[in-house]
PDB file of C-alpha atoms in Angstrom:
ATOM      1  CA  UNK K 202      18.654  -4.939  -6.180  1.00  0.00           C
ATOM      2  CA  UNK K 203      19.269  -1.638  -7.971  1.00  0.00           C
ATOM      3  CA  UNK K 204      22.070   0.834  -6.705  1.00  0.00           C
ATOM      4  CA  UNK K 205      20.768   3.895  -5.008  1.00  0.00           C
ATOM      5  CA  UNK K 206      21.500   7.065  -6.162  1.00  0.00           C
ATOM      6  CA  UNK K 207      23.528   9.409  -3.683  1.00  0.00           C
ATOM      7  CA  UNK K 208      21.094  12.176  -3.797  1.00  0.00           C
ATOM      8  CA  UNK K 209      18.280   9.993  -2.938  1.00  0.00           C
ATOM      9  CA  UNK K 210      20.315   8.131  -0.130  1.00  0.00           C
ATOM     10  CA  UNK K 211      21.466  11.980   1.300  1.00  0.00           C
ATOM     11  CA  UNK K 212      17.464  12.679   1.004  1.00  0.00           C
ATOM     12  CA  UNK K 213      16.411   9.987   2.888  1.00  0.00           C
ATOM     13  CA  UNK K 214      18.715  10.065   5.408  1.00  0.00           C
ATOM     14  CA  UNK K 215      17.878  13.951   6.172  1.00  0.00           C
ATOM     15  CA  UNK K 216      14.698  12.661   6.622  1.00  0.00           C
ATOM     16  CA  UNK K 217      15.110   9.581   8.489  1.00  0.00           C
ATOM     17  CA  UNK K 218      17.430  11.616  11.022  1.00  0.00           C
ATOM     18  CA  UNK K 219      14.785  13.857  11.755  1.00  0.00           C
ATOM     19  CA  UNK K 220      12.106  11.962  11.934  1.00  0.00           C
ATOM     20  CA  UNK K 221      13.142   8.591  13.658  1.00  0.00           C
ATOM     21  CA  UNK K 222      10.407   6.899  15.648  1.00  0.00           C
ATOM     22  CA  UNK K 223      10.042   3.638  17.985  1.00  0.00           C
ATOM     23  CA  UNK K 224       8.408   0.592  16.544  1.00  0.00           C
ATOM     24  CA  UNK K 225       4.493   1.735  16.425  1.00  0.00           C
ATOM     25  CA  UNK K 226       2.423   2.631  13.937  1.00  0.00           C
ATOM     26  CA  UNK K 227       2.989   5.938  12.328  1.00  0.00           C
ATOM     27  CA  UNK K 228       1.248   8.968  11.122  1.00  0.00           C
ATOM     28  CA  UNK K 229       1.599   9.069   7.048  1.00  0.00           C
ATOM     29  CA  UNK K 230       2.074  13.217   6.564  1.00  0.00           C
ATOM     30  CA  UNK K 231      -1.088  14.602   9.036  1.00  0.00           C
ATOM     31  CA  UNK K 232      -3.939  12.727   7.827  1.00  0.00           C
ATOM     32  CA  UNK K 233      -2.939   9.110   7.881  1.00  0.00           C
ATOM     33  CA  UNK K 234      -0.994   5.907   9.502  1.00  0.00           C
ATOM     34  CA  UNK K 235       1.393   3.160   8.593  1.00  0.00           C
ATOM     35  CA  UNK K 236      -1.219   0.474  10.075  1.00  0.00           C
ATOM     36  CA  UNK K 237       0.473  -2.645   9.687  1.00  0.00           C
ATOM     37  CA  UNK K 238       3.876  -3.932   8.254  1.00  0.00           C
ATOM     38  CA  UNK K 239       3.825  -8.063   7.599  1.00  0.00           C
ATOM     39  CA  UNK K 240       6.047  -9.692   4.728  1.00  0.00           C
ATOM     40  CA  UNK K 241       4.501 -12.629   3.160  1.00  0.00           C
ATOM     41  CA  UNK K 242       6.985 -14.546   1.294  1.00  0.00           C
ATOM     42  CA  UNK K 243       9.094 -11.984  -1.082  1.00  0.00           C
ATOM     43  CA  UNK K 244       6.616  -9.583  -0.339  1.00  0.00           C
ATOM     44  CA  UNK K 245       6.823  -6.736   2.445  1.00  0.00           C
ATOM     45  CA  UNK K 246       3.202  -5.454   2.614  1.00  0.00           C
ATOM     46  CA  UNK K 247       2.555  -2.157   4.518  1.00  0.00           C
ATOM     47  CA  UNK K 248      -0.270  -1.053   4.924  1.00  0.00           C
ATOM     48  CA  UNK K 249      -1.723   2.767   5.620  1.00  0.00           C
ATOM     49  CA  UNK K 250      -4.269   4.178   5.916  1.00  0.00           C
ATOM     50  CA  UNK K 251      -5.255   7.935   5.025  1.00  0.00           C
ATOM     51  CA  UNK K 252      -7.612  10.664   4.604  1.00  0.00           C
ATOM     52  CA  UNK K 253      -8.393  11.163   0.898  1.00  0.00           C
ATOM     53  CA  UNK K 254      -8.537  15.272   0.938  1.00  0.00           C
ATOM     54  CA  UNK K 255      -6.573  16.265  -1.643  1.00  0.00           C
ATOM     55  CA  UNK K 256      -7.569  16.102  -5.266  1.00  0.00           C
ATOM     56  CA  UNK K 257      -4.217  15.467  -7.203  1.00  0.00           C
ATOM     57  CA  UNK K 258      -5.810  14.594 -10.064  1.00  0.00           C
ATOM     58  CA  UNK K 259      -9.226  13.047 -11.450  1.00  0.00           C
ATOM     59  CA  UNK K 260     -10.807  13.010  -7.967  1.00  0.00           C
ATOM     60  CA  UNK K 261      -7.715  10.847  -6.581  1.00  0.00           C
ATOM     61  CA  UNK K 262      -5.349  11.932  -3.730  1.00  0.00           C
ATOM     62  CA  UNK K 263      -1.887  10.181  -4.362  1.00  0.00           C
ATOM     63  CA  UNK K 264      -0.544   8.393  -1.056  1.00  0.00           C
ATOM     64  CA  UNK K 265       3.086   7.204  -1.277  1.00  0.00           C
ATOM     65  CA  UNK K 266       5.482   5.062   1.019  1.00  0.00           C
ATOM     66  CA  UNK K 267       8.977   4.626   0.811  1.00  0.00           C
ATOM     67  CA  UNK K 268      11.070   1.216   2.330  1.00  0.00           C
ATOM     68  CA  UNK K 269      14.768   1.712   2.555  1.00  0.00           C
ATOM     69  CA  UNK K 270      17.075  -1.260   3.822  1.00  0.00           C
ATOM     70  CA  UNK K 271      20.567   0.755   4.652  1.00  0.00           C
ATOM     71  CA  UNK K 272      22.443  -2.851   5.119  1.00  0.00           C
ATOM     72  CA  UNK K 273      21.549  -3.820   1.585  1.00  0.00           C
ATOM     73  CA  UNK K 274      21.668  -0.247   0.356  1.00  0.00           C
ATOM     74  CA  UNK K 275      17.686  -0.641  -0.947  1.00  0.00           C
ATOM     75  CA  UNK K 276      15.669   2.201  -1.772  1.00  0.00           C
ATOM     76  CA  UNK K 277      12.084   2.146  -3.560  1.00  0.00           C
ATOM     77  CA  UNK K 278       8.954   4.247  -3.495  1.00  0.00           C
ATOM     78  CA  UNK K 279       5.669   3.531  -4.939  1.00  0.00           C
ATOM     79  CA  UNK K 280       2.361   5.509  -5.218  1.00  0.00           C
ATOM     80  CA  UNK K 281      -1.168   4.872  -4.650  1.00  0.00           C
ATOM     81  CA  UNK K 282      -5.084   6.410  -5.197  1.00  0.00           C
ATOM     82  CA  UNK K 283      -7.640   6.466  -3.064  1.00  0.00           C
ATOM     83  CA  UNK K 284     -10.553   8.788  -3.356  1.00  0.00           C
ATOM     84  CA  UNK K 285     -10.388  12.105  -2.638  1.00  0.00           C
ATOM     85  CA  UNK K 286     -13.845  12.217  -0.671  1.00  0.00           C
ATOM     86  CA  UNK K 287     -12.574  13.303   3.056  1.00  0.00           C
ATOM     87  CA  UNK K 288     -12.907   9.930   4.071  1.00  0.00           C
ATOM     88  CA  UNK K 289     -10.493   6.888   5.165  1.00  0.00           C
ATOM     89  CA  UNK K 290      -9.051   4.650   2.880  1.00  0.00           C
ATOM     90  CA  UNK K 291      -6.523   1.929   3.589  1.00  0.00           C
ATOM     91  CA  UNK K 292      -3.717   1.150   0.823  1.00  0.00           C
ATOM     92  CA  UNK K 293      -1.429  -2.098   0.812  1.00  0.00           C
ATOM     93  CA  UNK K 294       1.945  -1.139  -0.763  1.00  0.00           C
ATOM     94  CA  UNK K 295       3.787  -4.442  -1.493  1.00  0.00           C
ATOM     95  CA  UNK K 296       7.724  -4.210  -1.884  1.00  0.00           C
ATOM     96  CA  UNK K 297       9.861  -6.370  -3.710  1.00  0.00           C
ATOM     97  CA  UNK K 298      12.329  -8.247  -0.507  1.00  0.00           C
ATOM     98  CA  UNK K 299      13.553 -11.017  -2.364  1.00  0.00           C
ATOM     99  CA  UNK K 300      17.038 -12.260  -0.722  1.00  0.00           C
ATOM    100  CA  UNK K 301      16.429 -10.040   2.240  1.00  0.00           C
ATOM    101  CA  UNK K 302      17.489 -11.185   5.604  1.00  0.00           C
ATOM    102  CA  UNK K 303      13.654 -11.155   7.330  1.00  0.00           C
ATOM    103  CA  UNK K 304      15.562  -9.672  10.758  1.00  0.00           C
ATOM    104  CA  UNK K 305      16.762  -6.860   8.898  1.00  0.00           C
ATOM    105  CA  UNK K 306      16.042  -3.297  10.200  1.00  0.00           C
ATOM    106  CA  UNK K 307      13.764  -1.668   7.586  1.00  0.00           C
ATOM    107  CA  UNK K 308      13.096   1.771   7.472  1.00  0.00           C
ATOM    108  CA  UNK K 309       9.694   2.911   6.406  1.00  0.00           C
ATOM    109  CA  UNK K 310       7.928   5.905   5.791  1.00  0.00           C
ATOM    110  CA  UNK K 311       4.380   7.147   3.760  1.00  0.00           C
ATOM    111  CA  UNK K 312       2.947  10.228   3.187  1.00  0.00           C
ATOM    112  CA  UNK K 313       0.675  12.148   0.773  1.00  0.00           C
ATOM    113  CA  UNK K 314       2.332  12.157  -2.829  1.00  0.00           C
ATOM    114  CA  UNK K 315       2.530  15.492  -4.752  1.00  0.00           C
ATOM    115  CA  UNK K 316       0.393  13.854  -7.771  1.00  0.00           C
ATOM    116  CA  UNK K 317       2.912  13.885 -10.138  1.00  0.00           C
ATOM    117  CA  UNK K 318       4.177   9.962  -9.247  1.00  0.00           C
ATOM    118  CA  UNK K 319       7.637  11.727  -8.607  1.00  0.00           C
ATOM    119  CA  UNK K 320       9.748  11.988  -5.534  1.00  0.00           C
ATOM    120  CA  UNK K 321      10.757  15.315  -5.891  1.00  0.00           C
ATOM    121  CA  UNK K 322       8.588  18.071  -3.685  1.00  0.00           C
ATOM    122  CA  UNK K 323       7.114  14.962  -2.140  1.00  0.00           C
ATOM    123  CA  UNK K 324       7.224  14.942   2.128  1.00  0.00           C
ATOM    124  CA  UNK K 325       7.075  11.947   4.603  1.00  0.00           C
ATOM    125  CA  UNK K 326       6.751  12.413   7.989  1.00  0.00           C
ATOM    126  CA  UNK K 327       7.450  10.112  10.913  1.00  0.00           C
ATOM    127  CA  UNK K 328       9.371   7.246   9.475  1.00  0.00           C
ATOM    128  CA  UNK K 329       9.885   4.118  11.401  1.00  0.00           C
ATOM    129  CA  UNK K 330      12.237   1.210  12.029  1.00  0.00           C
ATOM    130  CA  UNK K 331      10.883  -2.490  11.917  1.00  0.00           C
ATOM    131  CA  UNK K 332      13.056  -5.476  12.709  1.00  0.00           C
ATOM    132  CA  UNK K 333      12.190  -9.139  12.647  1.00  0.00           C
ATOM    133  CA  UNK K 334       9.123  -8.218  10.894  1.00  0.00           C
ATOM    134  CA  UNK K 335       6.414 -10.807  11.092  1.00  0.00           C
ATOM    135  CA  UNK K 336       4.712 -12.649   8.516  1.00  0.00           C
ATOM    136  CA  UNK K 337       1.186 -11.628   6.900  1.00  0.00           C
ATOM    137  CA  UNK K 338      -1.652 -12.813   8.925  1.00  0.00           C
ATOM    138  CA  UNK K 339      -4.391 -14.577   5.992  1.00  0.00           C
ATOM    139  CA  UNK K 340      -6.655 -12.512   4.250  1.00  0.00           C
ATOM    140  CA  UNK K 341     -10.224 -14.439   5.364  1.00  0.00           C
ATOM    141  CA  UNK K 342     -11.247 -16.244   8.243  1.00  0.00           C
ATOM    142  CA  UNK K 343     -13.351 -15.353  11.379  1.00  0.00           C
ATOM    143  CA  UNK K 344     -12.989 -13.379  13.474  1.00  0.00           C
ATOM    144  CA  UNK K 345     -12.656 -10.086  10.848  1.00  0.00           C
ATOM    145  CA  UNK K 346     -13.355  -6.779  10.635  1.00  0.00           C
ATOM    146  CA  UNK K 347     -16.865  -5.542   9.494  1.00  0.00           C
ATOM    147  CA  UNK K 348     -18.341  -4.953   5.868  1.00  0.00           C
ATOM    148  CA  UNK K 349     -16.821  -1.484   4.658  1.00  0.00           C
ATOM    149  CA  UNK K 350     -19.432   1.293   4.307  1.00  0.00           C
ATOM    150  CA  UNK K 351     -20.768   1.851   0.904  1.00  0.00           C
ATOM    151  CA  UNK K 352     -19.912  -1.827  -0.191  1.00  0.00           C
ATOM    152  CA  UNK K 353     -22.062  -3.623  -2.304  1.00  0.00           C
ATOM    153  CA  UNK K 354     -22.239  -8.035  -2.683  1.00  0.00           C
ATOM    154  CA  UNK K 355     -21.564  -8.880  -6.016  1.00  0.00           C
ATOM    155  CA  UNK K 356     -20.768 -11.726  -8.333  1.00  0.00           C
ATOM    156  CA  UNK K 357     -17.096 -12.301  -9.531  1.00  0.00           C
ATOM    157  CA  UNK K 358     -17.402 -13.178 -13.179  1.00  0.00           C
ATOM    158  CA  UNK K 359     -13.414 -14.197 -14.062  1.00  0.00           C
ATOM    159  CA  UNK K 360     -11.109 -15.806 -11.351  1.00  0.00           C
ATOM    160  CA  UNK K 361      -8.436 -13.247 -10.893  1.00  0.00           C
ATOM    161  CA  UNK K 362      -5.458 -12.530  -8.523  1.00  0.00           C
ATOM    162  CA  UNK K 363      -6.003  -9.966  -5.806  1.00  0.00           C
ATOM    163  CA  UNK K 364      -3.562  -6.966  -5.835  1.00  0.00           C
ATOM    164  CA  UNK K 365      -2.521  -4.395  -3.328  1.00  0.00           C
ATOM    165  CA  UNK K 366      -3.039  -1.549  -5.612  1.00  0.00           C
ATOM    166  CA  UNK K 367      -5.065  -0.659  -8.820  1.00  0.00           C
ATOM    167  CA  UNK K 368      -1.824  -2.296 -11.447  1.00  0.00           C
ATOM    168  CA  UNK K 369       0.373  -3.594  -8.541  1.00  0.00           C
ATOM    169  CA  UNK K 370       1.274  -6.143  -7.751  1.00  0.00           C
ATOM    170  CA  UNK K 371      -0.373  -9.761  -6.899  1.00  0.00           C
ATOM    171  CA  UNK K 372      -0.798 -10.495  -3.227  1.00  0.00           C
ATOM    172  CA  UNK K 373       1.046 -13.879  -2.633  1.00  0.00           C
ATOM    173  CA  UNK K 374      -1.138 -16.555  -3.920  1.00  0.00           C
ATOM    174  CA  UNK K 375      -4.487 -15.267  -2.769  1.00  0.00           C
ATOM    175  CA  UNK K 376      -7.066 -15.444  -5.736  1.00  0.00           C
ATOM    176  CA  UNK K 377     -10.890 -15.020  -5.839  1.00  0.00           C
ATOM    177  CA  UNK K 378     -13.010 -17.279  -8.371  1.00  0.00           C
ATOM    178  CA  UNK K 379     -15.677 -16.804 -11.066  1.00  0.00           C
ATOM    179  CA  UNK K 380     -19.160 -17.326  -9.578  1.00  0.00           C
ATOM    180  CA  UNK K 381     -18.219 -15.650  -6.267  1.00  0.00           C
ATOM    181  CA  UNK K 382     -20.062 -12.964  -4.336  1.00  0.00           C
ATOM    182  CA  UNK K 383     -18.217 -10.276  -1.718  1.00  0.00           C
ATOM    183  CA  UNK K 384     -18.397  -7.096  -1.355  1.00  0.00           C
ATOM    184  CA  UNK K 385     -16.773  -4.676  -3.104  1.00  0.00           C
ATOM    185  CA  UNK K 386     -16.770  -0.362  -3.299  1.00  0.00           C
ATOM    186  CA  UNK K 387     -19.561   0.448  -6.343  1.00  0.00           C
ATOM    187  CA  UNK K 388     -16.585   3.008  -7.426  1.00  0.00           C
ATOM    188  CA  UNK K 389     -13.890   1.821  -9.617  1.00  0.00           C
ATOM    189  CA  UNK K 390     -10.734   3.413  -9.394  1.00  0.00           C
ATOM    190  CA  UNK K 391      -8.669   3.884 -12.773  1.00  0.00           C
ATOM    191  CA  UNK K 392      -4.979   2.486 -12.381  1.00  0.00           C
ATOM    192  CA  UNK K 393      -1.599   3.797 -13.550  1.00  0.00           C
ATOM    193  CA  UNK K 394      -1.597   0.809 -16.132  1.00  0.00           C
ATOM    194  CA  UNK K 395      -4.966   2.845 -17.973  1.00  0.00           C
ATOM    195  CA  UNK K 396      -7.594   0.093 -16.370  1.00  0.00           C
ATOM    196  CA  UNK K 397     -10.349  -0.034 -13.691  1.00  0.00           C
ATOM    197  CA  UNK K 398      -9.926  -1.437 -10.979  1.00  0.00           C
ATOM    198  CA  UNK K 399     -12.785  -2.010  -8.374  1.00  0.00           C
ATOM    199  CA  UNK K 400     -11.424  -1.987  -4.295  1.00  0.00           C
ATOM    200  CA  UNK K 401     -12.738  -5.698  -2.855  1.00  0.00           C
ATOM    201  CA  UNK K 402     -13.393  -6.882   0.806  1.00  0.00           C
ATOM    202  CA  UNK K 403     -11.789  -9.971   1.585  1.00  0.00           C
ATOM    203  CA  UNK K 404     -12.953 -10.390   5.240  1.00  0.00           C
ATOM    204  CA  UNK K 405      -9.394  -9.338   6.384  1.00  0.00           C
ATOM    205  CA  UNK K 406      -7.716  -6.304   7.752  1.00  0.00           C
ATOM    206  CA  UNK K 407      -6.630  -4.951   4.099  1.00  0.00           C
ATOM    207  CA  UNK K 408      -8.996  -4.037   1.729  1.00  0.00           C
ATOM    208  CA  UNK K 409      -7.562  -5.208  -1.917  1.00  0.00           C
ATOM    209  CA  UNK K 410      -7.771  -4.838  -5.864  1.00  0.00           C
ATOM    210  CA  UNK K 411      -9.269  -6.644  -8.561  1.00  0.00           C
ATOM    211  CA  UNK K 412      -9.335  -5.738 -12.346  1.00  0.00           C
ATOM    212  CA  UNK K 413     -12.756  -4.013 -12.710  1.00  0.00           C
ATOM    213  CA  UNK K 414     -13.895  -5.807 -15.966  1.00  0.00           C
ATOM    214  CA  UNK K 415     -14.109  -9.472 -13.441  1.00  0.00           C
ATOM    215  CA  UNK K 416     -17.631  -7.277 -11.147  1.00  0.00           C
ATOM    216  CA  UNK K 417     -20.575  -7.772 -12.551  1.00  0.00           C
TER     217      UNK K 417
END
């Protein structure tokens, strides 16, 4: 894992000292909550959602969440769309924990980015610690939540990963195949990587992504 930088580590723990919650979910800035926090395989997923009311750029509002793992001196943040349309959207942020000890205390925190995909002028609020964090429950299978408003069934024309984000990163081994119907938002939302990607119900508690071009 990459070396953190001392400013960032000084940062973080300013804000972690301040801020330092029990083991709950927790609000992401004022308009949003870390929902969920699973690791499936390699993969810490954690999942918030948040109100999309500020337009950062392109009709987007930028949601970000930082993981930071003091005993193996581990820092990353990553950045994610939704809509800016006053409404709830829920965004699956998937971090990288290869070689980390699954008991390890993780501290986590999300907030609304400043839309420039930096850190800088960029606030969390209320981070959290997690320990023995559990594993993902499956995407699909009954019981599960209900059909997202504004989704529409349509047909799956290439078989495709599922990702957390528009350009993130693959969600374990979880795939959806050509010929396939569910239901997916109408609206696709343009990724960092320059594509569309279109926001797909999977019959589980996280919504995720698929590359826009496999909707017909």
């Amino acid at each position: 894992m990459r070396a953190l930088k001392i400013a960032s580590i000084l940062l973080l723990l300013a804000v972690l000292a301040l801020a330092a919650a029990p083991k709950t979910a927790t609000e992401a800035a004022s308009t949003g909550a870390i929902t969920d926090v699973c690791r499936n395989g390699d993969s810490l997923i954690v999942t918030v959602n948040a109100l999309g009311d500020e337009d950062d750029s392109g009709g987007y509002d930028e949601i970000g969440a930082v993981l930071y793992l003091q005993s193996y001196n581990y820092y990353v943040i990553q950045f994610g769309p939704i809509p800016a349309d006053n409404q709830f959207h829920t965004l699956a942020f998937l971090f990288d924990v290869s070689g980390v000890d699954p008991s390890a205390e993780a501290h986590i925190c999300a907030g609304n980015g400043d839309g420039s995909g930096h850190t800088t002028d960029t606030e969390f609020d209320g981070c959290s610690f997690y320990a023995d964090i559990p594993a993902c429950a499956p995407f699909a299978g009954p019981p599960g939540p209900s059909i997202p408003a504004g989704f529409e069934l349509h047909t799956i024309t290439c078989s495709t990963a599922v990702y957390g984000l528009p350009g993130g990163q693959p969600v374990g081994a979880n795939a959806v195949l050509a010929g396939q119907t569910w239901y997916v938002n109408p609206v696709p939302v343009a990724g960092p990587d320059g594509e569309d990607w279109t926001e797909i119900f999977l019959s589980g508690p996280v919504n995720a992504y698929i590359p826009a071009a496999c909707v017909n």
